[in-house]
mmCIF file of C-alpha atoms in Angstrom:
data_model
loop_
_atom_site.group_PDB
_atom_site.id
_atom_site.type_symbol
_atom_site.label_atom_id
_atom_site.label_comp_id
_atom_site.label_asym_id
_atom_site.label_seq_id
_atom_site.Cartn_x
_atom_site.Cartn_y
_atom_site.Cartn_z
ATOM 1 C CA UNK A 1 121.505 20.795 62.953
ATOM 2 C CA UNK A 2 119.091 17.756 62.426
ATOM 3 C CA UNK A 3 115.421 18.500 62.616
ATOM 4 C CA UNK A 4 114.674 15.042 64.290
ATOM 5 C CA UNK A 5 113.839 14.935 68.015
ATOM 6 C CA UNK A 6 115.140 12.274 70.302
ATOM 7 C CA UNK A 7 113.458 10.495 73.192
ATOM 8 C CA UNK A 8 115.941 9.001 75.585
ATOM 9 C CA UNK A 9 114.739 5.771 76.816
ATOM 10 C CA UNK A 10 115.897 2.428 78.339
ATOM 11 C CA UNK A 11 113.332 0.319 80.196
ATOM 12 C CA UNK A 12 115.751 -0.121 82.811
ATOM 13 C CA UNK A 13 115.193 3.453 84.050
ATOM 14 C CA UNK A 14 112.182 1.870 85.935
ATOM 15 C CA UNK A 15 114.808 0.261 87.876
ATOM 16 C CA UNK A 16 114.951 3.502 90.291
ATOM 17 C CA UNK A 17 112.594 2.251 92.625
ATOM 18 C CA UNK A 18 112.617 3.173 96.196
ATOM 19 C CA UNK A 19 110.251 0.562 97.267
ATOM 20 C CA UNK A 20 106.537 0.098 97.800
ATOM 21 C CA UNK A 21 104.679 2.857 99.280
ATOM 22 C CA UNK A 22 107.219 5.589 98.085
ATOM 23 C CA UNK A 23 105.513 8.403 95.949
ATOM 24 C CA UNK A 24 107.950 8.105 93.088
ATOM 25 C CA UNK A 25 106.499 4.830 91.709
ATOM 26 C CA UNK A 26 108.476 4.056 88.671
ATOM 27 C CA UNK A 27 105.331 2.982 87.212
ATOM 28 C CA UNK A 28 104.774 6.560 86.156
ATOM 29 C CA UNK A 29 107.751 5.947 83.673
ATOM 30 C CA UNK A 30 106.324 2.826 82.277
ATOM 31 C CA UNK A 31 102.961 4.037 81.806
ATOM 32 C CA UNK A 32 104.291 7.216 80.159
ATOM 33 C CA UNK A 33 106.299 5.180 77.575
ATOM 34 C CA UNK A 34 103.466 3.020 76.983
ATOM 35 C CA UNK A 35 101.269 6.064 76.070
ATOM 36 C CA UNK A 36 103.977 7.540 73.785
ATOM 37 C CA UNK A 37 103.829 4.098 72.102
ATOM 38 C CA UNK A 38 99.975 4.104 71.989
ATOM 39 C CA UNK A 39 100.295 7.549 69.980
ATOM 40 C CA UNK A 40 102.709 5.880 67.818
ATOM 41 C CA UNK A 41 105.243 8.882 68.572
ATOM 42 C CA UNK A 42 108.004 6.460 68.565
ATOM 43 C CA UNK A 43 107.260 5.661 64.836
ATOM 44 C CA UNK A 44 108.427 8.710 63.287
ATOM 45 C CA UNK A 45 108.240 12.070 65.086
ATOM 46 C CA UNK A 46 110.726 10.628 67.788
ATOM 47 C CA UNK A 47 113.873 8.655 67.449
ATOM 48 C CA UNK A 48 114.013 6.622 70.648
ATOM 49 C CA UNK A 49 117.614 6.341 71.745
ATOM 50 C CA UNK A 50 119.089 4.596 74.878
ATOM 51 C CA UNK A 51 122.188 6.204 76.039
ATOM 52 C CA UNK A 52 125.079 4.380 78.116
ATOM 53 C CA UNK A 53 125.049 5.131 82.064
ATOM 54 C CA UNK A 54 127.068 8.149 83.243
ATOM 55 C CA UNK A 55 130.425 6.841 84.059
ATOM 56 C CA UNK A 56 132.384 8.230 87.237
ATOM 57 C CA UNK A 57 134.226 10.804 85.298
ATOM 58 C CA UNK A 58 130.822 12.350 84.095
ATOM 59 C CA UNK A 59 129.403 11.952 87.575
ATOM 60 C CA UNK A 60 132.422 13.672 88.707
ATOM 61 C CA UNK A 61 131.498 16.955 86.656
ATOM 62 C CA UNK A 62 128.908 17.600 89.297
ATOM 63 C CA UNK A 63 129.195 15.428 92.417
ATOM 64 C CA UNK A 64 132.043 14.534 94.777
ATOM 65 C CA UNK A 65 134.004 11.372 94.669
ATOM 66 C CA UNK A 66 133.159 10.563 98.170
ATOM 67 C CA UNK A 67 129.734 10.785 97.447
ATOM 68 C CA UNK A 68 129.531 8.703 94.332
ATOM 69 C CA UNK A 69 131.619 5.969 96.450
ATOM 70 C CA UNK A 70 128.788 6.180 98.962
ATOM 71 C CA UNK A 71 126.058 5.694 96.480
ATOM 72 C CA UNK A 72 127.870 2.585 95.182
ATOM 73 C CA UNK A 73 128.434 1.179 98.850
ATOM 74 C CA UNK A 74 124.641 1.621 99.540
ATOM 75 C CA UNK A 75 123.851 0.304 95.930
ATOM 76 C CA UNK A 76 125.770 -2.829 96.941
ATOM 77 C CA UNK A 77 124.499 -3.243 100.488
ATOM 78 C CA UNK A 78 121.463 -1.183 101.266
ATOM 79 C CA UNK A 79 122.110 -1.670 105.095
ATOM 80 C CA UNK A 80 125.410 0.244 104.485
ATOM 81 C CA UNK A 81 123.776 3.430 103.520
ATOM 82 C CA UNK A 82 125.402 6.429 105.138
ATOM 83 C CA UNK A 83 122.825 9.029 106.403
ATOM 84 C CA UNK A 84 125.455 11.803 106.237
ATOM 85 C CA UNK A 85 125.010 11.896 102.433
ATOM 86 C CA UNK A 86 121.139 11.678 102.801
ATOM 87 C CA UNK A 87 121.307 7.964 101.881
ATOM 88 C CA UNK A 88 118.794 5.428 103.860
ATOM 89 C CA UNK A 89 116.455 8.440 104.676
ATOM 90 C CA UNK A 90 112.539 8.232 104.391
ATOM 91 C CA UNK A 91 112.745 10.272 101.136
ATOM 92 C CA UNK A 92 115.890 8.588 99.535
ATOM 93 C CA UNK A 93 115.900 5.011 100.965
ATOM 94 C CA UNK A 94 118.748 2.922 99.620
ATOM 95 C CA UNK A 95 118.047 -0.095 97.476
ATOM 96 C CA UNK A 96 120.091 -2.763 95.642
ATOM 97 C CA UNK A 97 121.230 -1.350 92.154
ATOM 98 C CA UNK A 98 120.566 2.410 93.128
ATOM 99 C CA UNK A 99 123.920 3.479 91.673
ATOM 100 C CA UNK A 100 123.126 1.739 88.413
ATOM 101 C CA UNK A 101 119.714 2.920 87.995
ATOM 102 C CA UNK A 102 120.541 6.394 88.992
ATOM 103 C CA UNK A 103 123.619 6.609 86.646
ATOM 104 C CA UNK A 104 121.420 5.057 83.733
ATOM 105 C CA UNK A 105 118.862 8.007 84.205
ATOM 106 C CA UNK A 106 121.873 10.638 84.341
ATOM 107 C CA UNK A 107 123.220 9.215 81.340
ATOM 108 C CA UNK A 108 120.181 9.725 79.068
ATOM 109 C CA UNK A 109 120.051 13.199 80.261
ATOM 110 C CA UNK A 110 123.553 13.718 79.425
ATOM 111 C CA UNK A 111 123.054 11.866 76.271
ATOM 112 C CA UNK A 112 120.354 14.213 75.410
ATOM 113 C CA UNK A 113 122.523 17.202 75.845
ATOM 114 C CA UNK A 114 125.266 15.677 73.678
ATOM 115 C CA UNK A 115 122.853 15.086 70.882
ATOM 116 C CA UNK A 116 121.523 18.672 71.033
ATOM 117 C CA UNK A 117 124.892 20.075 71.220
ATOM 118 C CA UNK A 118 126.238 18.285 68.417
ATOM 119 C CA UNK A 119 123.331 18.748 66.214
ATOM 120 C CA UNK A 120 122.130 15.029 65.887
ATOM 121 C CA UNK A 121 118.921 16.101 67.165
ATOM 122 C CA UNK A 122 117.179 19.756 67.470
ATOM 123 C CA UNK A 123 115.325 18.510 70.603
ATOM 124 C CA UNK A 124 115.819 15.665 73.060
ATOM 125 C CA UNK A 125 113.580 14.221 75.860
ATOM 126 C CA UNK A 126 114.415 12.359 78.984
ATOM 127 C CA UNK A 127 111.128 12.388 80.948
ATOM 128 C CA UNK A 128 112.789 9.881 83.579
ATOM 129 C CA UNK A 129 115.156 12.670 84.401
ATOM 130 C CA UNK A 130 114.733 16.127 86.110
ATOM 131 C CA UNK A 131 116.254 15.067 89.540
ATOM 132 C CA UNK A 132 116.931 18.451 90.483
ATOM 133 C CA UNK A 133 117.424 17.955 94.365
ATOM 134 C CA UNK A 134 120.536 16.198 94.229
ATOM 135 C CA UNK A 135 123.420 17.943 95.616
ATOM 136 C CA UNK A 136 127.009 17.644 94.578
ATOM 137 C CA UNK A 137 127.744 15.698 97.951
ATOM 138 C CA UNK A 138 124.444 14.265 98.949
ATOM 139 C CA UNK A 139 120.896 12.778 98.081
ATOM 140 C CA UNK A 140 117.887 14.809 98.550
ATOM 141 C CA UNK A 141 114.134 14.729 97.815
ATOM 142 C CA UNK A 142 113.899 11.408 95.872
ATOM 143 C CA UNK A 143 117.061 12.464 93.885
ATOM 144 C CA UNK A 144 120.324 10.758 94.002
ATOM 145 C CA UNK A 145 122.367 12.010 91.033
ATOM 146 C CA UNK A 146 121.313 15.421 89.486
ATOM 147 C CA UNK A 147 120.917 14.422 85.892
ATOM 148 C CA UNK A 148 120.038 18.077 85.030
ATOM 149 C CA UNK A 149 122.917 19.548 86.509
ATOM 150 C CA UNK A 150 125.177 16.734 84.620
ATOM 151 C CA UNK A 151 123.459 17.666 81.544
ATOM 152 C CA UNK A 152 124.498 21.314 81.833
ATOM 153 C CA UNK A 153 127.848 20.513 83.033
ATOM 154 C CA UNK A 154 128.326 18.399 79.982
ATOM 155 C CA UNK A 155 127.180 21.106 77.745
ATOM 156 C CA UNK A 156 129.801 23.304 79.452
ATOM 157 C CA UNK A 157 132.501 20.850 78.991
ATOM 158 C CA UNK A 158 131.547 20.547 75.197
ATOM 159 C CA UNK A 159 132.003 24.351 74.761
ATOM 160 C CA UNK A 160 128.730 25.727 75.526
ATOM 161 C CA UNK A 161 129.393 29.535 76.856
ATOM 162 C CA UNK A 162 125.626 30.306 78.089
ATOM 163 C CA UNK A 163 123.065 27.741 79.173
ATOM 164 C CA UNK A 164 119.480 28.613 80.394
ATOM 165 C CA UNK A 165 117.824 26.213 82.842
ATOM 166 C CA UNK A 166 114.037 26.611 83.485
ATOM 167 C CA UNK A 167 112.390 24.562 85.945
ATOM 168 C CA UNK A 168 108.652 24.432 86.333
ATOM 169 C CA UNK A 169 108.449 21.710 88.885
ATOM 170 C CA UNK A 170 106.405 22.612 91.902
ATOM 171 C CA UNK A 171 109.446 22.186 93.975
ATOM 172 C CA UNK A 172 112.540 24.742 93.897
ATOM 173 C CA UNK A 173 115.372 23.288 91.748
ATOM 174 C CA UNK A 174 117.623 23.869 94.606
ATOM 175 C CA UNK A 175 120.254 21.229 93.309
ATOM 176 C CA UNK A 176 120.870 22.863 90.254
ATOM 177 C CA UNK A 177 120.770 26.424 91.453
ATOM 178 C CA UNK A 178 123.559 25.267 94.167
ATOM 179 C CA UNK A 179 125.813 23.560 91.500
ATOM 180 C CA UNK A 180 126.040 26.654 89.279
ATOM 181 C CA UNK A 181 125.365 29.221 92.134
ATOM 182 C CA UNK A 182 128.805 30.820 91.039
ATOM 183 C CA UNK A 183 128.757 30.163 87.534
ATOM 184 C CA UNK A 184 127.840 32.908 85.096
ATOM 185 C CA UNK A 185 127.647 30.805 82.233
ATOM 186 C CA UNK A 186 124.389 29.202 83.819
ATOM 187 C CA UNK A 187 121.090 30.921 84.027
ATOM 188 C CA UNK A 188 118.860 29.118 86.502
ATOM 189 C CA UNK A 189 115.118 30.051 86.574
ATOM 190 C CA UNK A 190 112.879 28.225 88.889
ATOM 191 C CA UNK A 191 108.847 28.805 89.373
ATOM 192 C CA UNK A 192 107.705 26.855 92.523
ATOM 193 C CA UNK A 193 105.555 26.954 95.441
ATOM 194 C CA UNK A 194 106.547 29.369 98.074
ATOM 195 C CA UNK A 195 109.141 27.978 100.318
ATOM 196 C CA UNK A 196 107.025 28.798 103.481
ATOM 197 C CA UNK A 197 104.704 26.088 102.496
ATOM 198 C CA UNK A 198 106.831 23.457 100.698
ATOM 199 C CA UNK A 199 109.958 21.443 100.523
ATOM 200 C CA UNK A 200 112.903 22.218 100.285
ATOM 201 C CA UNK A 201 112.198 25.685 101.839
ATOM 202 C CA UNK A 202 114.442 27.668 99.384
ATOM 203 C CA UNK A 203 113.877 29.374 96.261
ATOM 204 C CA UNK A 204 113.233 32.887 97.726
ATOM 205 C CA UNK A 205 113.584 35.664 95.361
ATOM 206 C CA UNK A 206 116.420 37.163 97.152
ATOM 207 C CA UNK A 207 118.358 33.964 96.047
ATOM 208 C CA UNK A 208 120.159 35.604 92.749
ATOM 209 C CA UNK A 209 123.579 34.053 92.352
ATOM 210 C CA UNK A 210 126.999 33.907 94.120
ATOM 211 C CA UNK A 211 129.880 36.286 93.552
ATOM 212 C CA UNK A 212 130.666 37.101 90.149
ATOM 213 C CA UNK A 213 127.337 35.594 88.910
ATOM 214 C CA UNK A 214 124.973 37.956 90.054
ATOM 215 C CA UNK A 215 121.580 37.827 88.700
ATOM 216 C CA UNK A 216 122.056 34.277 87.280
ATOM 217 C CA UNK A 217 119.568 32.538 89.558
ATOM 218 C CA UNK A 218 115.860 33.570 89.649
ATOM 219 C CA UNK A 219 113.352 32.289 91.851
ATOM 220 C CA UNK A 220 109.482 32.911 91.336
ATOM 221 C CA UNK A 221 107.973 31.842 94.800
ATOM 222 C CA UNK A 222 104.216 31.287 93.923
ATOM 223 C CA UNK A 223 101.450 31.286 96.670
ATOM 224 C CA UNK A 224 99.983 27.968 97.577
ATOM 225 C CA UNK A 225 96.867 27.799 95.438
ATOM 226 C CA UNK A 226 98.003 29.277 92.428
ATOM 227 C CA UNK A 227 96.176 27.996 89.218
ATOM 228 C CA UNK A 228 96.538 28.081 85.630
ATOM 229 C CA UNK A 229 96.121 31.811 85.067
ATOM 230 C CA UNK A 230 98.561 32.854 87.778
ATOM 231 C CA UNK A 231 101.081 30.080 86.913
ATOM 232 C CA UNK A 232 101.058 31.092 83.231
ATOM 233 C CA UNK A 233 101.093 34.868 83.974
ATOM 234 C CA UNK A 234 104.214 34.332 86.223
ATOM 235 C CA UNK A 235 106.072 32.255 83.850
ATOM 236 C CA UNK A 236 105.419 34.827 80.942
ATOM 237 C CA UNK A 237 106.414 37.626 83.305
ATOM 238 C CA UNK A 238 109.706 36.533 84.025
ATOM 239 C CA UNK A 239 111.220 33.534 81.540
ATOM 240 C CA UNK A 240 111.003 35.308 78.191
ATOM 241 C CA UNK A 241 112.736 38.804 79.242
ATOM 242 C CA UNK A 242 115.385 36.740 80.945
ATOM 243 C CA UNK A 243 116.097 34.561 78.214
ATOM 244 C CA UNK A 244 116.098 37.401 75.766
ATOM 245 C CA UNK A 245 118.705 39.056 77.839
ATOM 246 C CA UNK A 246 120.799 36.213 78.529
ATOM 247 C CA UNK A 247 120.894 34.819 74.926
ATOM 248 C CA UNK A 248 121.455 31.284 75.867
ATOM 249 C CA UNK A 249 123.101 28.644 73.369
ATOM 250 C CA UNK A 250 120.765 25.914 74.817
ATOM 251 C CA UNK A 251 117.812 25.723 76.933
ATOM 252 C CA UNK A 252 117.222 22.977 79.261
ATOM 253 C CA UNK A 253 113.870 22.775 80.829
ATOM 254 C CA UNK A 254 112.611 20.817 83.669
ATOM 255 C CA UNK A 255 108.783 19.912 83.552
ATOM 256 C CA UNK A 256 107.802 18.293 86.812
ATOM 257 C CA UNK A 257 104.080 17.607 86.617
ATOM 258 C CA UNK A 258 103.314 18.048 90.414
ATOM 259 C CA UNK A 259 102.074 21.545 89.926
ATOM 260 C CA UNK A 260 98.844 19.844 89.020
ATOM 261 C CA UNK A 261 95.682 20.043 91.392
ATOM 262 C CA UNK A 262 95.360 16.356 91.990
ATOM 263 C CA UNK A 263 99.159 15.934 93.010
ATOM 264 C CA UNK A 264 99.111 14.669 96.496
ATOM 265 C CA UNK A 265 102.620 16.263 97.720
ATOM 266 C CA UNK A 266 101.989 20.035 97.012
ATOM 267 C CA UNK A 267 99.529 22.604 96.815
ATOM 268 C CA UNK A 268 99.239 24.328 93.396
ATOM 269 C CA UNK A 269 96.275 24.131 91.083
ATOM 270 C CA UNK A 270 97.663 23.851 87.679
ATOM 271 C CA UNK A 271 95.678 21.674 84.971
ATOM 272 C CA UNK A 272 97.236 19.406 82.594
ATOM 273 C CA UNK A 273 96.286 21.977 79.794
ATOM 274 C CA UNK A 274 98.426 24.622 81.319
ATOM 275 C CA UNK A 275 101.294 22.345 81.678
ATOM 276 C CA UNK A 276 100.935 21.559 78.065
ATOM 277 C CA UNK A 277 101.042 25.199 77.231
ATOM 278 C CA UNK A 278 104.285 25.918 79.126
ATOM 279 C CA UNK A 279 105.567 22.875 77.451
ATOM 280 C CA UNK A 280 104.936 24.454 74.126
ATOM 281 C CA UNK A 281 106.179 27.893 75.294
ATOM 282 C CA UNK A 282 109.398 26.471 76.318
ATOM 283 C CA UNK A 283 109.585 24.848 72.699
ATOM 284 C CA UNK A 284 109.051 28.239 71.307
ATOM 285 C CA UNK A 285 111.534 30.151 73.313
ATOM 286 C CA UNK A 286 114.200 27.591 72.359
ATOM 287 C CA UNK A 287 113.686 28.402 68.857
ATOM 288 C CA UNK A 288 113.409 32.087 69.456
ATOM 289 C CA UNK A 289 116.537 32.614 71.667
ATOM 290 C CA UNK A 290 118.744 29.381 71.236
ATOM 291 C CA UNK A 291 118.479 28.263 67.457
ATOM 292 C CA UNK A 292 115.989 25.534 68.463
ATOM 293 C CA UNK A 293 118.451 23.692 70.841
ATOM 294 C CA UNK A 294 116.112 22.158 73.652
ATOM 295 C CA UNK A 295 116.747 19.606 76.207
ATOM 296 C CA UNK A 296 113.474 18.700 78.070
ATOM 297 C CA UNK A 297 113.403 16.592 81.150
ATOM 298 C CA UNK A 298 110.658 15.151 83.560
ATOM 299 C CA UNK A 299 110.863 15.710 87.137
ATOM 300 C CA UNK A 300 108.321 15.293 90.071
ATOM 301 C CA UNK A 301 104.701 14.063 89.623
ATOM 302 C CA UNK A 302 102.772 11.777 92.052
ATOM 303 C CA UNK A 303 99.474 11.300 90.477
ATOM 304 C CA UNK A 304 101.269 8.471 88.631
ATOM 305 C CA UNK A 305 98.020 7.551 86.376
ATOM 306 C CA UNK A 306 95.841 10.581 86.188
ATOM 307 C CA UNK A 307 98.647 13.006 85.494
ATOM 308 C CA UNK A 308 102.103 12.015 84.733
ATOM 309 C CA UNK A 309 101.706 9.990 81.722
ATOM 310 C CA UNK A 310 99.589 12.439 79.725
ATOM 311 C CA UNK A 311 101.708 15.407 80.761
ATOM 312 C CA UNK A 312 104.849 14.051 79.625
ATOM 313 C CA UNK A 313 103.369 12.581 76.347
ATOM 314 C CA UNK A 314 102.344 15.901 75.423
ATOM 315 C CA UNK A 315 105.691 17.240 76.171
ATOM 316 C CA UNK A 316 107.408 14.586 74.149
ATOM 317 C CA UNK A 317 104.707 15.118 71.182
ATOM 318 C CA UNK A 318 105.536 18.775 71.202
ATOM 319 C CA UNK A 319 109.361 18.116 71.077
ATOM 320 C CA UNK A 320 108.654 15.592 68.185
ATOM 321 C CA UNK A 321 106.745 18.358 66.196
ATOM 322 C CA UNK A 322 103.447 16.374 66.345
ATOM 323 C CA UNK A 323 101.459 18.106 69.180
ATOM 324 C CA UNK A 324 98.741 15.997 70.274
ATOM 325 C CA UNK A 325 95.033 17.678 70.275
ATOM 326 C CA UNK A 326 94.102 18.074 73.977
ATOM 327 C CA UNK A 327 90.481 16.606 72.995
ATOM 328 C CA UNK A 328 92.055 13.433 71.768
ATOM 329 C CA UNK A 329 90.833 10.429 73.295
ATOM 330 C CA UNK A 330 93.641 8.128 75.273
ATOM 331 C CA UNK A 331 94.027 4.930 73.489
ATOM 332 C CA UNK A 332 91.585 2.270 74.973
ATOM 333 C CA UNK A 333 94.288 -0.406 74.970
ATOM 334 C CA UNK A 334 96.576 1.988 77.091
ATOM 335 C CA UNK A 335 93.511 2.556 79.509
ATOM 336 C CA UNK A 336 93.525 -1.449 79.755
ATOM 337 C CA UNK A 337 97.390 -1.585 80.521
ATOM 338 C CA UNK A 338 96.775 1.004 83.236
ATOM 339 C CA UNK A 339 94.065 -1.241 84.880
ATOM 340 C CA UNK A 340 96.249 -4.174 84.367
ATOM 341 C CA UNK A 341 99.361 -2.757 86.314
ATOM 342 C CA UNK A 342 97.811 -0.492 88.785
ATOM 343 C CA UNK A 343 93.826 -1.515 89.431
ATOM 344 C CA UNK A 344 93.116 2.045 88.808
ATOM 345 C CA UNK A 345 90.844 3.784 86.149
ATOM 346 C CA UNK A 346 92.663 5.683 83.732
ATOM 347 C CA UNK A 347 91.595 8.980 82.205
ATOM 348 C CA UNK A 348 89.446 8.948 78.846
ATOM 349 C CA UNK A 349 90.942 12.166 77.394
ATOM 350 C CA UNK A 350 94.226 13.867 76.978
ATOM 351 C CA UNK A 351 92.809 17.030 78.543
ATOM 352 C CA UNK A 352 91.331 18.268 81.910
ATOM 353 C CA UNK A 353 88.830 20.309 79.738
ATOM 354 C CA UNK A 354 90.299 23.824 80.657
ATOM 355 C CA UNK A 355 91.380 26.489 78.204
ATOM 356 C CA UNK A 356 94.111 28.528 80.096
ATOM 357 C CA UNK A 357 93.834 31.980 79.711
ATOM 358 C CA UNK A 358 96.512 34.627 81.136
ATOM 359 C CA UNK A 359 96.912 38.467 81.435
ATOM 360 C CA UNK A 360 100.433 39.823 80.383
ATOM 361 C CA UNK A 361 102.260 41.290 83.555
ATOM 362 C CA UNK A 362 103.599 44.353 81.454
ATOM 363 C CA UNK A 363 101.105 45.118 79.072
ATOM 364 C CA UNK A 364 98.077 44.611 81.285
ATOM 365 C CA UNK A 365 99.594 45.999 84.274
ATOM 366 C CA UNK A 366 99.985 44.653 87.889
ATOM 367 C CA UNK A 367 97.743 44.780 91.112
ATOM 368 C CA UNK A 368 100.301 45.432 94.126
ATOM 369 C CA UNK A 369 97.575 44.238 96.533
ATOM 370 C CA UNK A 370 97.640 40.663 94.408
ATOM 371 C CA UNK A 371 99.997 37.958 95.972
ATOM 372 C CA UNK A 372 100.573 36.377 92.835
ATOM 373 C CA UNK A 373 101.681 39.947 91.329
ATOM 374 C CA UNK A 374 103.901 40.413 94.715
ATOM 375 C CA UNK A 375 105.832 37.297 93.767
ATOM 376 C CA UNK A 376 106.282 38.155 90.254
ATOM 377 C CA UNK A 377 107.574 41.686 91.108
ATOM 378 C CA UNK A 378 109.808 40.413 93.953
ATOM 379 C CA UNK A 379 111.606 38.333 91.312
ATOM 380 C CA UNK A 380 111.637 40.955 88.698
ATOM 381 C CA UNK A 381 113.131 43.459 91.194
ATOM 382 C CA UNK A 382 115.815 41.165 92.575
ATOM 383 C CA UNK A 383 116.916 39.968 89.062
ATOM 384 C CA UNK A 384 115.963 42.014 86.364
ATOM 385 C CA UNK A 385 118.346 44.855 87.024
ATOM 386 C CA UNK A 386 121.560 42.799 86.696
ATOM 387 C CA UNK A 387 120.606 41.965 82.954
ATOM 388 C CA UNK A 388 119.921 45.609 82.352
ATOM 389 C CA UNK A 389 116.168 45.160 82.542
ATOM 390 C CA UNK A 390 113.450 47.261 84.272
ATOM 391 C CA UNK A 391 111.571 45.533 86.810
#
């Protein structure tokens, strides 16, 4: 296997644009790539690669043919968007070129999966991806094609027998879970804000997989307001043990940055520094349990200047084997670029100034009256016995 890491990037992914005023502003992708370049990660640590768009045969690995046809129609004529497929809604307004932009993002994630499986790269990152709400037959939650599901499906097509998907976006990874609900070859783990308080109102701990795949879906429903300590405690209380038991050949991770305390669409209180710590943990877990095979995707994140570019640049740097010191200053020319494009002031450092700490759930014990510990215990009780683990 190559020791190199790939960063999947084609400037045209910024064409995934739902229009002015929509929270998913594609400037977040452009600014992330410019910050990656400002730290010169593209000049050695990362090989920048542009994959081709996903073709219909690839899209059909996950999506229904009638849905793909509906996306194509809406892409050619946004006024023809079919609401029955989730197209033309407030969350997923139709736009010209929607199919092409969505297929291009999907192609980058599929290309990342292929590179890692074939040994062309140890790690591959597509921060434009992670569109985890897309369903086989419909759009949902800002997501047209589900590139995460497509990457996993392609890995299975190439011969992978066990793929683990770890989703730390603030929203439940419902589309990926639904796609592989009855497939015992795929373990989906999602840590997210509790469905009582956030879209898509799924991801309860009792959702553990369909018939023949019991225990292959794990959901940690975190109380609103959860911060660094609780978030990291929950991650380490669930993810490593399940990965050790499942023995994945590849790990696919989704790093939505909307867990951040500045994100306008959700209610967790996680710092950039904790997000960076989880990215490092995912990297380490890939080496520990999957021979280093790691596909890392972006996801949500709507603080498009202050949070997303820094979070995903840290992710890319970790994948490239050259982590950025959180205390590093943000390059001045990038800050000028931010102001030029957004008229917003950019952050000065690559940190929120936090040093995240967490207590181990097993070694340090748990408090049955604590809401965070209750959430963790509910997941462990629902899923761990299926893997021969004690809750």
